[in-house]
Coordinates of C-alpha atoms in Angstrom, one line a residue:
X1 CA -1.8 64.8 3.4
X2 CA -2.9 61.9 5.3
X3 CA -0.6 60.1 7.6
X4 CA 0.8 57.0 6.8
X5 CA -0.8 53.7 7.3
X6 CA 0.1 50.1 7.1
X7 CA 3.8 49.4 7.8
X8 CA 4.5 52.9 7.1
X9 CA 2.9 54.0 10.0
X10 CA 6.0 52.2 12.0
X11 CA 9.3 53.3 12.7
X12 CA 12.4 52.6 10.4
X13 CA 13.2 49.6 13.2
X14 CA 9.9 48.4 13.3
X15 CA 9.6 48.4 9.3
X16 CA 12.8 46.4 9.2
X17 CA 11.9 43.8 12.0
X18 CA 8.1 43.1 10.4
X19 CA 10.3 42.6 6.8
X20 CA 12.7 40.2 8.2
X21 CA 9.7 38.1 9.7
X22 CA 7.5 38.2 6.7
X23 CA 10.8 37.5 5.2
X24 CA 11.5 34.0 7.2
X25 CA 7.7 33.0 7.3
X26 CA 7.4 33.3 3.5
X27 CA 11.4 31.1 3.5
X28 CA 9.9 28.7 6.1
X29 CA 6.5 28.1 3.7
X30 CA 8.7 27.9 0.7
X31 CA 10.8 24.8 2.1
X32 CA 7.7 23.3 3.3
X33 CA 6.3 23.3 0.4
X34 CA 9.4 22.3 -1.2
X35 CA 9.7 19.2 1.1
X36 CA 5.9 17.9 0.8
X37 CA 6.9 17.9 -3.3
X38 CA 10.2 16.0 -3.0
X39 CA 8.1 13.6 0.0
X40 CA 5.4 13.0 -2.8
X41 CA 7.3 13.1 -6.1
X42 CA 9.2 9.9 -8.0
X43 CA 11.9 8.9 -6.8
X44 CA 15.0 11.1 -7.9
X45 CA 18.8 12.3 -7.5
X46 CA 17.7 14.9 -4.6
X47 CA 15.9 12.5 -2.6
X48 CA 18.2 9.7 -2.7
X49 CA 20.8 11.8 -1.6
X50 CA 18.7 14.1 1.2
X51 CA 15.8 11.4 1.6
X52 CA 16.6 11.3 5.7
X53 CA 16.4 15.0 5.8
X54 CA 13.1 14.9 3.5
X55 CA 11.7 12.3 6.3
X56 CA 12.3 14.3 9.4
X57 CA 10.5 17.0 8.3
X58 CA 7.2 15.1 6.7
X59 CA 7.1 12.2 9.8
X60 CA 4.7 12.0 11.6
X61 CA 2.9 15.3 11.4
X62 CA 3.0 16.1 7.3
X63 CA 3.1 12.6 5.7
X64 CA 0.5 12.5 2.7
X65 CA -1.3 9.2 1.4
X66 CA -0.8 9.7 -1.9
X67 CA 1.9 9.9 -4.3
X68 CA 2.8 12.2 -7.6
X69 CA 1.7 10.5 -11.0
X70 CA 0.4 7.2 -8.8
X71 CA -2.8 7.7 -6.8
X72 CA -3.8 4.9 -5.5
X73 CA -7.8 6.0 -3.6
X74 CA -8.7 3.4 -0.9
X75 CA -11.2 1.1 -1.1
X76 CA -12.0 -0.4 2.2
X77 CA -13.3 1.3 5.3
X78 CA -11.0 1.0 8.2
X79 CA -12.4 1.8 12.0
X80 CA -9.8 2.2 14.7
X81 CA -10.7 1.0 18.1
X82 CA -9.5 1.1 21.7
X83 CA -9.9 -0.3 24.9
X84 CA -8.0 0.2 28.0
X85 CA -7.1 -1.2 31.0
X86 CA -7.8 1.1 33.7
X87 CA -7.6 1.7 37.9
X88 CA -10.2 2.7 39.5
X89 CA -9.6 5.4 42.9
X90 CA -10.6 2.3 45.1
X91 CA -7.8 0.0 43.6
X92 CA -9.9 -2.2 41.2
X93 CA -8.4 -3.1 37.7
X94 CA -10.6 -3.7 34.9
X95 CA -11.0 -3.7 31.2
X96 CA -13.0 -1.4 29.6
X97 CA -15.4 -1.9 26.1
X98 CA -13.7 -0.9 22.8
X99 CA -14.0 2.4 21.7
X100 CA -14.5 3.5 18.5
X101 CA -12.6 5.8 17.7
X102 CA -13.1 6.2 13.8
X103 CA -16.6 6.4 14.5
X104 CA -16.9 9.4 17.1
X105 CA -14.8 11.2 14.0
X106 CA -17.1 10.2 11.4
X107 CA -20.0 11.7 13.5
X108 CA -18.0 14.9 14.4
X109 CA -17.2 15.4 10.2
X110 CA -21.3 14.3 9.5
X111 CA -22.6 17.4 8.8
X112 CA -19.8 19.9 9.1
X113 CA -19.2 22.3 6.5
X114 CA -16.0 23.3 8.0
X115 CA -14.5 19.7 10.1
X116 CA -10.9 20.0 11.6
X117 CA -7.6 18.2 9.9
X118 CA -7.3 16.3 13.4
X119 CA -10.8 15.1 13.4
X120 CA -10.5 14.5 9.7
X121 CA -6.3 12.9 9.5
X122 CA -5.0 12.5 12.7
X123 CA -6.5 9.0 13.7
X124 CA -6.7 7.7 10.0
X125 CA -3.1 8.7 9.2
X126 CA -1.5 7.4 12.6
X127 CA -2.8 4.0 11.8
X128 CA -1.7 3.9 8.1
X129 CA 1.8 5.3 9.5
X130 CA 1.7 2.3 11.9
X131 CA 0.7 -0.3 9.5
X132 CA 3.3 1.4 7.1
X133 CA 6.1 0.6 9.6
X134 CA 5.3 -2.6 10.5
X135 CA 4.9 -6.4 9.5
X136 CA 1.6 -8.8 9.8
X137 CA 2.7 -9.7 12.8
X138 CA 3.0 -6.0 14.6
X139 CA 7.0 -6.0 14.1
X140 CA 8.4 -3.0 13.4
X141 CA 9.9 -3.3 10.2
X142 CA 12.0 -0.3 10.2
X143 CA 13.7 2.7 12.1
X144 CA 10.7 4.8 12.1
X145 CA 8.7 1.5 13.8
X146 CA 8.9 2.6 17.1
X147 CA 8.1 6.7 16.4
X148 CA 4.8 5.3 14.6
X149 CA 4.0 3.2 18.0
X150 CA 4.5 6.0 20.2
X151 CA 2.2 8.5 18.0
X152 CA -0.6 5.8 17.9
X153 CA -0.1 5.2 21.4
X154 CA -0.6 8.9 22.6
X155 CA -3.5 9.9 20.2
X156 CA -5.5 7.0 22.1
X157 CA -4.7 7.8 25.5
X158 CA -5.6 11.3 24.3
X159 CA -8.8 10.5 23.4
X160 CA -9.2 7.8 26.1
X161 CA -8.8 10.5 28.6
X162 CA -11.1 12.7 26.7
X163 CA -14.3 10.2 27.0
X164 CA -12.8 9.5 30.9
X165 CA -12.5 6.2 30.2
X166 CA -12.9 4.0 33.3
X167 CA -14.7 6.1 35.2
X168 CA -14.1 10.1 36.9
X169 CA -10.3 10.0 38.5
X170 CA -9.8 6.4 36.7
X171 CA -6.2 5.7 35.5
X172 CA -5.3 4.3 32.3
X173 CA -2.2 1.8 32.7
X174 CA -2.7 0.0 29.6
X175 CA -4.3 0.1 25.8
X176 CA -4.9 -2.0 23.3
X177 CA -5.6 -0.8 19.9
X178 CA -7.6 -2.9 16.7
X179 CA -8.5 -2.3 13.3
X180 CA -11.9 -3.7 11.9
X181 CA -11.2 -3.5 7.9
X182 CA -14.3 -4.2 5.8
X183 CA -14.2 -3.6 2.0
X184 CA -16.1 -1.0 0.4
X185 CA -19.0 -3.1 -2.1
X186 CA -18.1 -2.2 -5.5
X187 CA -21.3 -1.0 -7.7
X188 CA -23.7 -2.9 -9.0
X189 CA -23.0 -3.4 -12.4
X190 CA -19.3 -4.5 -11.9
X191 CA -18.4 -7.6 -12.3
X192 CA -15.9 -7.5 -9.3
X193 CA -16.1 -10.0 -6.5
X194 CA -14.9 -8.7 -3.1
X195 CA -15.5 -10.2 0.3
X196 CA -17.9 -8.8 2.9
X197 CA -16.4 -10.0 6.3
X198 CA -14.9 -7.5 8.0
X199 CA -11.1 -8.7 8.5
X200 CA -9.5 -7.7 12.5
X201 CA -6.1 -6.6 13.4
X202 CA -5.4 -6.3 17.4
X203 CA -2.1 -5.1 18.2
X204 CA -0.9 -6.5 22.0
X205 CA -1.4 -4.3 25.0
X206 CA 0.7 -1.5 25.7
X207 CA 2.1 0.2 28.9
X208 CA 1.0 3.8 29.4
X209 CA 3.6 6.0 30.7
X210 CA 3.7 9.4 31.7
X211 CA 5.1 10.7 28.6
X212 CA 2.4 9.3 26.8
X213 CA -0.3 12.1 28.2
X214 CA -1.0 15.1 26.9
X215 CA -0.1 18.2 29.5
X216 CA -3.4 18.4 32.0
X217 CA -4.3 15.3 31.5
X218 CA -4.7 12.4 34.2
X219 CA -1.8 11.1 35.7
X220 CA -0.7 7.3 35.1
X221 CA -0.8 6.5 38.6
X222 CA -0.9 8.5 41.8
X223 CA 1.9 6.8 43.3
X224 CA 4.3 6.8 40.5
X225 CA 4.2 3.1 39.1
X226 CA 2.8 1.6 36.1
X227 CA 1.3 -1.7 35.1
X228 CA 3.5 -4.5 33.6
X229 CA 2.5 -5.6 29.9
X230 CA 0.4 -9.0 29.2

C-alpha cells in the first residue's frame, strides 16, 4: 500500500500539535469574526454590556466604515496632506511643501488588479478614525482621542520618511497634517445643489518623537532632542 501522506505521514505528537493549532487558528478566526459582527451590528444587550472589550479588539487596526442595516456610502472626496518640518545635517530648519498623501495612493491603486488594504484603508481610515474622535476644533472628544492622534501621527512620518522628506539624512521634528474635502458633483439630471469649493481642515503641528518611527527608520535627532511645538 502506499505510505501515508498529509498529516498522516507525522508522528502521533506531531498529529496532535498541527490539530491543536488548526484548532486555535480556526477559535482565533471565529472570535474575530464574531467581534467585527457585534462592532458593525445595532446596538444590543451583548454590546452594551462587553462594548469596551468589542472596541479593543476592532481599534485602530479592524474598525469598518459602515454599519449593519444602515450604510451610509460617501459622497465627498477627501485628500490627506502633510508637511513637515525638518533638520537638515548642516543644522538648517525648514518647512517642507505638503504632500499628498491620498494622491500617491490613488496612483498606486490606478491600475492595479490586485492593490494592498494599506495602500487602499490605512490613510483613509486613520483620518476618518481621527475626525471620529474629535471636535471642529481638533479636541479630542473622547478616550480613544489621543490613540487616533498617535496612529495618524506615525502613518505620516512613515510615509514622510519614505519620500525622504527634507532631503538624504534630513530629520523630521515636526508635522502637520490637512484635509482638502471637496464634494463629489451629483449627476446631471438631479436636481441636487452641492457646493464645489473644496473645504480645508489643518490640524496644528505636532512633535515627532522617537516612538513615532517605524523600526529602521531615521532617527528624530542625532543628539537626542526634539523640536518644541508652535
Amino acid at each position: 500500500s502506499p505510505p501515508p501522506a498529509g498529516l498522516a505521514a507525522l508522528s502521533l505528537p506531531f498529529q496532535i500539535g498541527a490539530a491543536l493549532v488548526l484548532a486555535l487558528v480556526a477559535l482565533a478566526a471565529c472570535v474575530h469574526l464574531g467581534m467585527v459582527f457585534l462592532h458593525v451590528a445595532p446596538s444590543n444587550t451583548v454590546t452594551k454590556q462587553h462594548g469596551r472589550a468589542i472596541d479593543e479588539w476592532i481599534y485602530p487596526e479592524f474598525e469598518q466604515n459602515w454599519k449593519l442595516f444602515a450604510p451610509n456610502p460617501l459622497q465627498q472626496n477627501i485628500a490627506v496632506q502633510v508637511r513637515a518640518e525638518v533638520k537638515a545635517t548642516d543644522g538648517t530648519v525648514g518647512t517642507t511643501q505638503w504632500y499628498d498623501l491620498s494622491a500617491a495612493d490613488g496612483r498606486a491603486i490606478d491600475g492595479n488588479l490586485l492593490p494592498s488594504h494599506t495602500q487602499q484603508n490605512e490613510l483613509r481610515r486613520a483620518w476618518d478614525f481621527f475626525v471620529a474622535t474629535h471636535d471642529t476644533t481638533n479636541r479630542p472628544n473622547g478616550l480613544r482621542g489621543d490613540l487616533s492622534e498617535r496612529y495618524l501621527r506615525r502613518i505620516v512620518v512613515l510615509r514622510l520618511d519614505r519620500e525622504g522628506a527634507g532631503g538624504p539624512d534630513a530629520v523630521v521634528q515636526q508635522v502637520q497634517v490637512r484635509a482638502r474635502t471637496t464634494n463629489v458633483p451629483p449627476p446631471r439630471w438631479s436636481e441636487e445643489q452641492v457646493s464645489d469649493k473644496p473645504v480645508l481642515r489643518q490640524l496644528p503641528w505636532w512633535p515627532v518623537a522617537e516612538k513615532d518611527r517605524a523600526a529602521g527608520t531615521r532617527p528624530v535627532d542625532r543628539t537626542g532632542t526634539m523640536a518644541s511645538g508652535r
